[in-house]
PDB file of C-alpha atoms in Angstrom:
ATOM      1  CA  MET Q  70       8.468   5.840  89.511  1.00  0.00           C
ATOM      2  CA  THR Q  71      11.235   8.680  87.807  1.00  0.00           C
ATOM      3  CA  THR Q  72      10.971   8.739  84.247  1.00  0.00           C
ATOM      4  CA  THR Q  73      14.378  10.354  82.411  1.00  0.00           C
ATOM      5  CA  THR Q  74      14.201  12.454  78.833  1.00  0.00           C
ATOM      6  CA  PRO Q  75      17.319  11.844  76.725  1.00  0.00           C
ATOM      7  CA  LEU Q  76      19.131  15.290  77.045  1.00  0.00           C
ATOM      8  CA  SER Q  77      20.615  17.858  74.060  1.00  0.00           C
ATOM      9  CA  GLU Q  78      23.920  16.769  72.830  1.00  0.00           C
ATOM     10  CA  ILE Q  79      26.454  19.480  71.938  1.00  0.00           C
ATOM     11  CA  ILE Q  80      28.549  18.627  69.536  1.00  0.00           C
ATOM     12  CA  SER Q  81      32.034  21.235  69.575  1.00  0.00           C
ATOM     13  CA  LEU Q  82      33.369  21.302  65.892  1.00  0.00           C
ATOM     14  CA  PRO Q  83      36.610  22.660  66.835  1.00  0.00           C
ATOM     15  CA  ASP Q  84      36.759  18.651  68.193  1.00  0.00           C
ATOM     16  CA  LEU Q  85      36.427  17.423  65.498  1.00  0.00           C
ATOM     17  CA  ALA Q  86      39.614  15.869  63.168  1.00  0.00           C
ATOM     18  CA  TRP Q  87      39.515  16.926  58.797  1.00  0.00           C
ATOM     19  CA  GLN Q  88      39.942  14.148  56.432  1.00  0.00           C
ATOM     20  CA  GLU Q  89      41.139  14.821  53.328  1.00  0.00           C
ATOM     21  CA  ARG Q  90      37.954  12.916  50.745  1.00  0.00           C
ATOM     22  CA  GLN Q  91      39.628  14.250  47.578  1.00  0.00           C
ATOM     23  CA  PRO Q  92      41.960  16.763  46.187  1.00  0.00           C
ATOM     24  CA  GLY Q  93      41.297  20.426  47.990  1.00  0.00           C
ATOM     25  CA  VAL Q  94      38.397  19.194  49.089  1.00  0.00           C
ATOM     26  CA  ARG Q  95      38.551  18.888  53.690  1.00  0.00           C
ATOM     27  CA  ALA Q  96      35.723  17.043  55.873  1.00  0.00           C
ATOM     28  CA  LYS Q  97      34.273  16.408  59.434  1.00  0.00           C
ATOM     29  CA  SER Q  98      31.347  13.894  59.984  1.00  0.00           C
ATOM     30  CA  ILE Q  99      29.297  15.230  62.352  1.00  0.00           C
ATOM     31  CA  TRP Q 100      26.500  13.502  63.546  1.00  0.00           C
ATOM     32  CA  GLU Q 101      24.670  10.517  61.658  1.00  0.00           C
ATOM     33  CA  HIS Q 102      21.808   8.457  62.402  1.00  0.00           C
ATOM     34  CA  PRO Q 103      22.671   4.941  59.824  1.00  0.00           C
ATOM     35  CA  GLU Q 104      18.910   3.716  61.287  1.00  0.00           C
ATOM     36  CA  THR Q 105      16.684   6.000  58.702  1.00  0.00           C
ATOM     37  CA  LYS Q 106      20.415   6.585  56.505  1.00  0.00           C
ATOM     38  CA  ARG Q 107      20.642  10.706  57.586  1.00  0.00           C
ATOM     39  CA  ARG Q 108      24.867  12.295  58.816  1.00  0.00           C
ATOM     40  CA  ALA Q 109      25.549  16.120  58.904  1.00  0.00           C
ATOM     41  CA  MET Q 110      29.135  17.055  57.733  1.00  0.00           C
ATOM     42  CA  LEU Q 111      31.193  19.969  57.406  1.00  0.00           C
ATOM     43  CA  THR Q 112      32.611  20.603  53.891  1.00  0.00           C
ATOM     44  CA  ARG Q 113      35.227  22.949  53.334  1.00  0.00           C
ATOM     45  CA  LEU Q 114      36.486  23.085  49.661  1.00  0.00           C
ATOM     46  CA  GLU Q 115      39.555  24.883  48.791  1.00  0.00           C
ATOM     47  CA  PRO Q 116      39.634  27.269  45.877  1.00  0.00           C
ATOM     48  CA  GLY Q 117      39.480  25.784  42.801  1.00  0.00           C
ATOM     49  CA  ALA Q 118      37.392  22.336  44.063  1.00  0.00           C
ATOM     50  CA  GLN Q 119      35.872  20.848  41.854  1.00  0.00           C
ATOM     51  CA  LEU Q 120      32.977  17.559  43.197  1.00  0.00           C
ATOM     52  CA  PRO Q 121      32.570  15.495  40.120  1.00  0.00           C
ATOM     53  CA  LEU Q 122      29.782  14.543  38.333  1.00  0.00           C
ATOM     54  CA  HIS Q 123      27.543  12.378  40.587  1.00  0.00           C
ATOM     55  CA  ARG Q 124      23.959  11.190  41.306  1.00  0.00           C
ATOM     56  CA  HIS Q 125      22.415  12.069  44.688  1.00  0.00           C
ATOM     57  CA  VAL Q 126      20.106   8.681  46.029  1.00  0.00           C
ATOM     58  CA  GLY Q 127      18.046  10.633  48.644  1.00  0.00           C
ATOM     59  CA  ASP Q 128      18.214  14.216  48.298  1.00  0.00           C
ATOM     60  CA  GLU Q 129      20.148  16.768  50.452  1.00  0.00           C
ATOM     61  CA  LEU Q 130      20.391  19.593  52.247  1.00  0.00           C
ATOM     62  CA  LEU Q 131      23.320  22.551  51.998  1.00  0.00           C
ATOM     63  CA  PHE Q 132      24.188  25.674  54.215  1.00  0.00           C
ATOM     64  CA  VAL Q 133      26.357  28.273  53.659  1.00  0.00           C
ATOM     65  CA  ILE Q 134      28.139  28.886  56.214  1.00  0.00           C
ATOM     66  CA  GLU Q 135      31.330  31.381  54.523  1.00  0.00           C
ATOM     67  CA  GLY Q 136      32.395  31.492  50.433  1.00  0.00           C
ATOM     68  CA  ALA Q 137      29.876  30.224  47.347  1.00  0.00           C
ATOM     69  CA  VAL Q 138      29.359  26.827  45.861  1.00  0.00           C
ATOM     70  CA  SER Q 139      27.856  26.499  42.562  1.00  0.00           C
ATOM     71  CA  ASP Q 140      26.273  23.734  40.171  1.00  0.00           C
ATOM     72  CA  GLU Q 141      24.604  23.525  36.851  1.00  0.00           C
ATOM     73  CA  SER Q 142      21.080  25.324  38.682  1.00  0.00           C
ATOM     74  CA  GLY Q 143      23.637  28.166  40.223  1.00  0.00           C
ATOM     75  CA  THR Q 144      25.336  29.647  42.720  1.00  0.00           C
ATOM     76  CA  VAL Q 145      24.247  28.947  46.528  1.00  0.00           C
ATOM     77  CA  THR Q 146      26.434  32.477  48.729  1.00  0.00           C
ATOM     78  CA  ALA Q 147      27.518  32.226  52.101  1.00  0.00           C
ATOM     79  CA  GLY Q 148      23.978  32.723  54.262  1.00  0.00           C
ATOM     80  CA  ASN Q 149      22.291  30.493  52.348  1.00  0.00           C
ATOM     81  CA  LEU Q 150      20.514  27.045  51.554  1.00  0.00           C
ATOM     82  CA  GLY Q 151      21.025  24.996  48.646  1.00  0.00           C
ATOM     83  CA  TYR Q 152      19.073  21.670  48.151  1.00  0.00           C
ATOM     84  CA  ARG Q 153      19.348  18.769  46.094  1.00  0.00           C
ATOM     85  CA  PRO Q 154      16.460  16.844  45.990  1.00  0.00           C
ATOM     86  CA  ASP Q 155      16.733  12.885  45.135  1.00  0.00           C
ATOM     87  CA  GLY Q 156      17.677  11.607  41.759  1.00  0.00           C
ATOM     88  CA  CYS Q 157      20.015  14.792  40.774  1.00  0.00           C
ATOM     89  CA  VAL Q 158      22.851  14.533  39.220  1.00  0.00           C
ATOM     90  CA  HIS Q 159      25.068  17.729  38.842  1.00  0.00           C
ATOM     91  CA  THR Q 160      28.560  18.706  39.428  1.00  0.00           C
ATOM     92  CA  VAL Q 161      29.896  21.315  42.431  1.00  0.00           C
ATOM     93  CA  SER Q 162      32.463  23.976  41.985  1.00  0.00           C
ATOM     94  CA  THR Q 163      34.255  26.181  43.782  1.00  0.00           C
ATOM     95  CA  LYS Q 164      35.793  29.771  43.040  1.00  0.00           C
ATOM     96  CA  ASN Q 165      37.643  30.999  45.635  1.00  0.00           C
ATOM     97  CA  GLY Q 166      36.444  28.045  48.208  1.00  0.00           C
ATOM     98  CA  ALA Q 167      33.918  27.806  50.882  1.00  0.00           C
ATOM     99  CA  THR Q 168      32.738  25.959  54.013  1.00  0.00           C
ATOM    100  CA  LEU Q 169      29.495  24.046  53.879  1.00  0.00           C
ATOM    101  CA  LEU Q 170      26.817  22.880  56.477  1.00  0.00           C
ATOM    102  CA  ALA Q 171      25.202  19.513  54.681  1.00  0.00           C
ATOM    103  CA  ILE Q 172      22.466  17.459  56.483  1.00  0.00           C
ATOM    104  CA  VAL Q 173      22.385  14.398  53.934  1.00  0.00           C
ATOM    105  CA  THR Q 174      19.203  11.669  53.455  1.00  0.00           C
ATOM    106  CA  GLY Q 175      21.347   9.322  51.795  1.00  0.00           C
ATOM    107  CA  GLY Q 176      24.124   9.014  49.717  1.00  0.00           C
ATOM    108  CA  VAL Q 177      26.074  10.239  46.577  1.00  0.00           C
ATOM    109  CA  GLU Q 178      26.877   7.808  43.940  1.00  0.00           C
ATOM    110  CA  PRO Q 179      29.496   8.520  41.510  1.00  0.00           C
ATOM    111  CA  VAL Q 180      28.208   8.523  36.774  1.00  0.00           C
ATOM    112  CA  THR Q 181      29.554   8.921  33.910  1.00  0.00           C
ATOM    113  CA  GLU Q 182      26.832  11.028  31.966  1.00  0.00           C
ATOM    114  CA  ARG Q 183      24.701  13.657  32.626  1.00  0.00           C
ATOM    115  CA  ARG Q 184      21.036  12.531  33.625  1.00  0.00           C
ATOM    116  CA  PRO Q 185      17.587  13.105  33.049  1.00  0.00           C
ATOM    117  CA  GLY Q 186      16.360  13.773  36.724  1.00  0.00           C
ATOM    118  CA  PRO Q 187      15.351  16.763  39.364  1.00  0.00           C
ATOM    119  CA  HIS Q 188      17.486  20.322  39.496  1.00  0.00           C
ATOM    120  CA  SER Q 189      18.231  21.331  42.679  1.00  0.00           C
ATOM    121  CA  GLN Q 190      17.071  24.125  44.221  1.00  0.00           C
ATOM    122  CA  ILE Q 191      18.547  27.693  45.645  1.00  0.00           C
ATOM    123  CA  VAL Q 192      16.914  29.400  48.762  1.00  0.00           C
ATOM    124  CA  THR Q 193      17.831  32.634  49.348  1.00  0.00           C
ATOM    125  CA  ALA Q 194      17.439  33.738  52.928  1.00  0.00           C
ATOM    126  CA  SER Q 195      17.027  37.393  52.772  1.00  0.00           C
ATOM    127  CA  ASP Q 196      14.117  36.934  50.087  1.00  0.00           C
ATOM    128  CA  LEU Q 197      11.968  35.420  52.864  1.00  0.00           C
ATOM    129  CA  ALA Q 198      10.496  37.913  55.917  1.00  0.00           C
ATOM    130  CA  TRP Q 199      11.319  37.119  59.396  1.00  0.00           C
ATOM    131  CA  VAL Q 200       8.384  36.167  61.175  1.00  0.00           C
ATOM    132  CA  GLU Q 201       8.171  36.733  64.759  1.00  0.00           C
ATOM    133  CA  THR Q 202       6.566  32.787  66.362  1.00  0.00           C
ATOM    134  CA  ARG Q 203       7.034  34.074  70.480  1.00  0.00           C
ATOM    135  CA  PRO Q 204       7.930  36.916  71.809  1.00  0.00           C
ATOM    136  CA  GLY Q 205      11.891  37.602  70.876  1.00  0.00           C
ATOM    137  CA  VAL Q 206      11.829  34.941  68.678  1.00  0.00           C
ATOM    138  CA  ARG Q 207      11.403  35.347  65.463  1.00  0.00           C
ATOM    139  CA  GLN Q 208      11.253  32.855  63.109  1.00  0.00           C
ATOM    140  CA  LYS Q 209      12.799  32.293  58.700  1.00  0.00           C
ATOM    141  CA  ARG Q 210      11.018  29.083  56.764  1.00  0.00           C
ATOM    142  CA  LEU Q 211      13.818  28.528  54.455  1.00  0.00           C
ATOM    143  CA  TRP Q 212      12.670  24.571  53.270  1.00  0.00           C
ATOM    144  CA  GLU Q 213       9.373  22.425  54.968  1.00  0.00           C
ATOM    145  CA  ASP Q 214       8.968  18.608  53.272  1.00  0.00           C
ATOM    146  CA  THR Q 215       5.701  17.727  53.855  1.00  0.00           C
ATOM    147  CA  VAL Q 216       5.880  14.329  53.297  1.00  0.00           C
ATOM    148  CA  ASN Q 217       7.995  13.300  55.664  1.00  0.00           C
ATOM    149  CA  PRO Q 218       7.611  15.798  58.396  1.00  0.00           C
ATOM    150  CA  ARG Q 219      10.728  17.934  57.832  1.00  0.00           C
ATOM    151  CA  ARG Q 220      11.621  21.033  57.688  1.00  0.00           C
ATOM    152  CA  ALA Q 221      14.474  23.901  58.247  1.00  0.00           C
ATOM    153  CA  LEU Q 222      14.366  27.145  59.212  1.00  0.00           C
ATOM    154  CA  LEU Q 223      16.652  30.046  60.736  1.00  0.00           C
ATOM    155  CA  ALA Q 224      15.971  31.628  64.251  1.00  0.00           C
ATOM    156  CA  ARG Q 225      17.685  34.899  65.873  1.00  0.00           C
ATOM    157  CA  PHE Q 226      15.926  34.615  69.359  1.00  0.00           C
ATOM    158  CA  GLU Q 227      16.559  38.604  70.832  1.00  0.00           C
ATOM    159  CA  PRO Q 228      18.677  39.135  73.808  1.00  0.00           C
ATOM    160  CA  GLY Q 229      17.142  37.149  76.787  1.00  0.00           C
ATOM    161  CA  ALA Q 230      14.889  35.868  74.314  1.00  0.00           C
ATOM    162  CA  ILE Q 231      13.634  31.842  76.397  1.00  0.00           C
ATOM    163  CA  LEU Q 232      11.828  28.748  74.987  1.00  0.00           C
ATOM    164  CA  ALA Q 233       9.754  27.544  77.468  1.00  0.00           C
ATOM    165  CA  ARG Q 234       9.849  23.843  78.785  1.00  0.00           C
ATOM    166  CA  HIS Q 235       9.532  21.483  75.432  1.00  0.00           C
ATOM    167  CA  ARG Q 236       8.982  18.463  73.907  1.00  0.00           C
ATOM    168  CA  HIS Q 237      10.534  16.882  71.018  1.00  0.00           C
ATOM    169  CA  VAL Q 238       9.046  14.518  68.871  1.00  0.00           C
ATOM    170  CA  GLY Q 239      11.336  13.583  66.239  1.00  0.00           C
ATOM    171  CA  ASP Q 240      14.387  14.978  66.374  1.00  0.00           C
ATOM    172  CA  GLU Q 241      15.890  18.587  65.687  1.00  0.00           C
ATOM    173  CA  LEU Q 242      19.930  19.925  64.775  1.00  0.00           C
ATOM    174  CA  ILE Q 243      20.679  22.698  65.101  1.00  0.00           C
ATOM    175  CA  PHE Q 244      23.988  24.823  63.834  1.00  0.00           C
ATOM    176  CA  MET Q 245      25.145  28.193  66.135  1.00  0.00           C
ATOM    177  CA  VAL Q 246      25.334  30.425  63.212  1.00  0.00           C
ATOM    178  CA  GLU Q 247      26.159  33.607  65.594  1.00  0.00           C
ATOM    179  CA  GLY Q 248      25.414  34.570  68.889  1.00  0.00           C
ATOM    180  CA  ALA Q 249      25.189  31.111  71.808  1.00  0.00           C
ATOM    181  CA  ASN Q 250      22.009  29.704  73.508  1.00  0.00           C
ATOM    182  CA  ALA Q 251      22.124  26.952  76.177  1.00  0.00           C
ATOM    183  CA  ASP Q 252      19.630  24.407  77.396  1.00  0.00           C
ATOM    184  CA  GLU Q 253      20.206  21.769  80.644  1.00  0.00           C
ATOM    185  CA  SER Q 254      22.959  20.249  78.619  1.00  0.00           C
ATOM    186  CA  GLY Q 255      24.862  23.268  77.963  1.00  0.00           C
ATOM    187  CA  ALA Q 256      25.562  26.149  76.406  1.00  0.00           C
ATOM    188  CA  VAL Q 257      26.135  26.116  72.222  1.00  0.00           C
ATOM    189  CA  THR Q 258      28.162  28.576  71.212  1.00  0.00           C
ATOM    190  CA  THR Q 259      29.549  30.287  67.811  1.00  0.00           C
ATOM    191  CA  GLY Q 260      29.851  27.782  65.046  1.00  0.00           C
ATOM    192  CA  ASN Q 261      28.802  24.829  67.239  1.00  0.00           C
ATOM    193  CA  MET Q 262      25.841  21.850  66.738  1.00  0.00           C
ATOM    194  CA  ASN Q 263      22.861  20.806  69.336  1.00  0.00           C
ATOM    195  CA  TYR Q 264      21.541  17.745  68.899  1.00  0.00           C
ATOM    196  CA  ARG Q 265      17.847  16.969  70.305  1.00  0.00           C
ATOM    197  CA  PRO Q 266      16.646  13.784  69.913  1.00  0.00           C
ATOM    198  CA  ASP Q 267      13.178  12.493  70.117  1.00  0.00           C
ATOM    199  CA  GLY Q 268      11.691  13.048  73.699  1.00  0.00           C
ATOM    200  CA  CYS Q 269      14.470  14.981  75.053  1.00  0.00           C
ATOM    201  CA  VAL Q 270      12.302  17.960  76.756  1.00  0.00           C
ATOM    202  CA  HIS Q 271      14.281  21.691  77.520  1.00  0.00           C
ATOM    203  CA  THR Q 272      14.128  24.318  77.815  1.00  0.00           C
ATOM    204  CA  VAL Q 273      16.334  26.961  75.593  1.00  0.00           C
ATOM    205  CA  THR Q 274      17.694  30.524  76.793  1.00  0.00           C
ATOM    206  CA  THR Q 275      19.626  33.190  75.771  1.00  0.00           C
ATOM    207  CA  THR Q 276      22.108  35.789  77.573  1.00  0.00           C
ATOM    208  CA  ASN Q 277      23.033  38.115  74.496  1.00  0.00           C
ATOM    209  CA  GLY Q 278      20.687  36.653  71.764  1.00  0.00           C
ATOM    210  CA  ALA Q 279      21.193  33.808  69.024  1.00  0.00           C
ATOM    211  CA  THR Q 280      20.875  32.966  65.087  1.00  0.00           C
ATOM    212  CA  VAL Q 281      20.124  29.410  65.011  1.00  0.00           C
ATOM    213  CA  LEU Q 282      19.700  27.398  61.789  1.00  0.00           C
ATOM    214  CA  ALA Q 283      16.912  24.377  62.705  1.00  0.00           C
ATOM    215  CA  ILE Q 284      17.029  21.206  60.634  1.00  0.00           C
ATOM    216  CA  VAL Q 285      13.502  19.593  62.040  1.00  0.00           C
ATOM    217  CA  TRP Q 286      12.089  15.842  62.086  1.00  0.00           C
ATOM    218  CA  GLY Q 287       8.582  16.281  63.886  1.00  0.00           C
ATOM    219  CA  ARG Q 288       7.232  19.412  66.311  1.00  0.00           C
ATOM    220  CA  THR Q 289       7.857  20.160  69.909  1.00  0.00           C
ATOM    221  CA  GLU Q 290       5.303  20.412  71.909  1.00  0.00           C
ATOM    222  CA  PRO Q 291       4.147  21.838  75.622  1.00  0.00           C
ATOM    223  CA  ALA Q 292       5.867  20.348  78.618  1.00  0.00           C
TER     224      ALA Q 292
END
């Protein structure tokens, strides 16, 4: 009997339409998993745009692709990560504009007054060291939740590097920061994404090198 495993899904962000959410703010819905209330969104804020006071019901990981956004805890600049924990209440603004990738668990709700709650956090990637995890592949661990195993990391692949055939126990979203890599579903190029569902078995290769943001739920194992 032949057992099939799910393939990864290549997500071409230019193929998705922008939707206006409020004046100066547009978004693209990239991916959604309703059973776990998880979703990924690309948001573009025009210079001077502001998200009004809101509360996070569930948490959010935010990667700034270009520009910068600020809240009461500070400013997240391009190439860095912000984390908004469950219960965080804040206002988000941008002076010169920004493009953001958000991985959201749960949702947000408007509030009219500030309430006590956890502050957002800023992870500056340049402060973290690259760690070699296998020949030709280095990683920076940006953020980790050990209670509900999930993590965010940057991975840098040297030209010709290979991730040997492996199985995803839990799922994963990647965003191609620069370069390109490929698996059995095809190539993922700069500015696009790839979803690896639970049970996906694949081999990842790169010809000219790649830098990838990965959001991982669970783990991987050799296959």
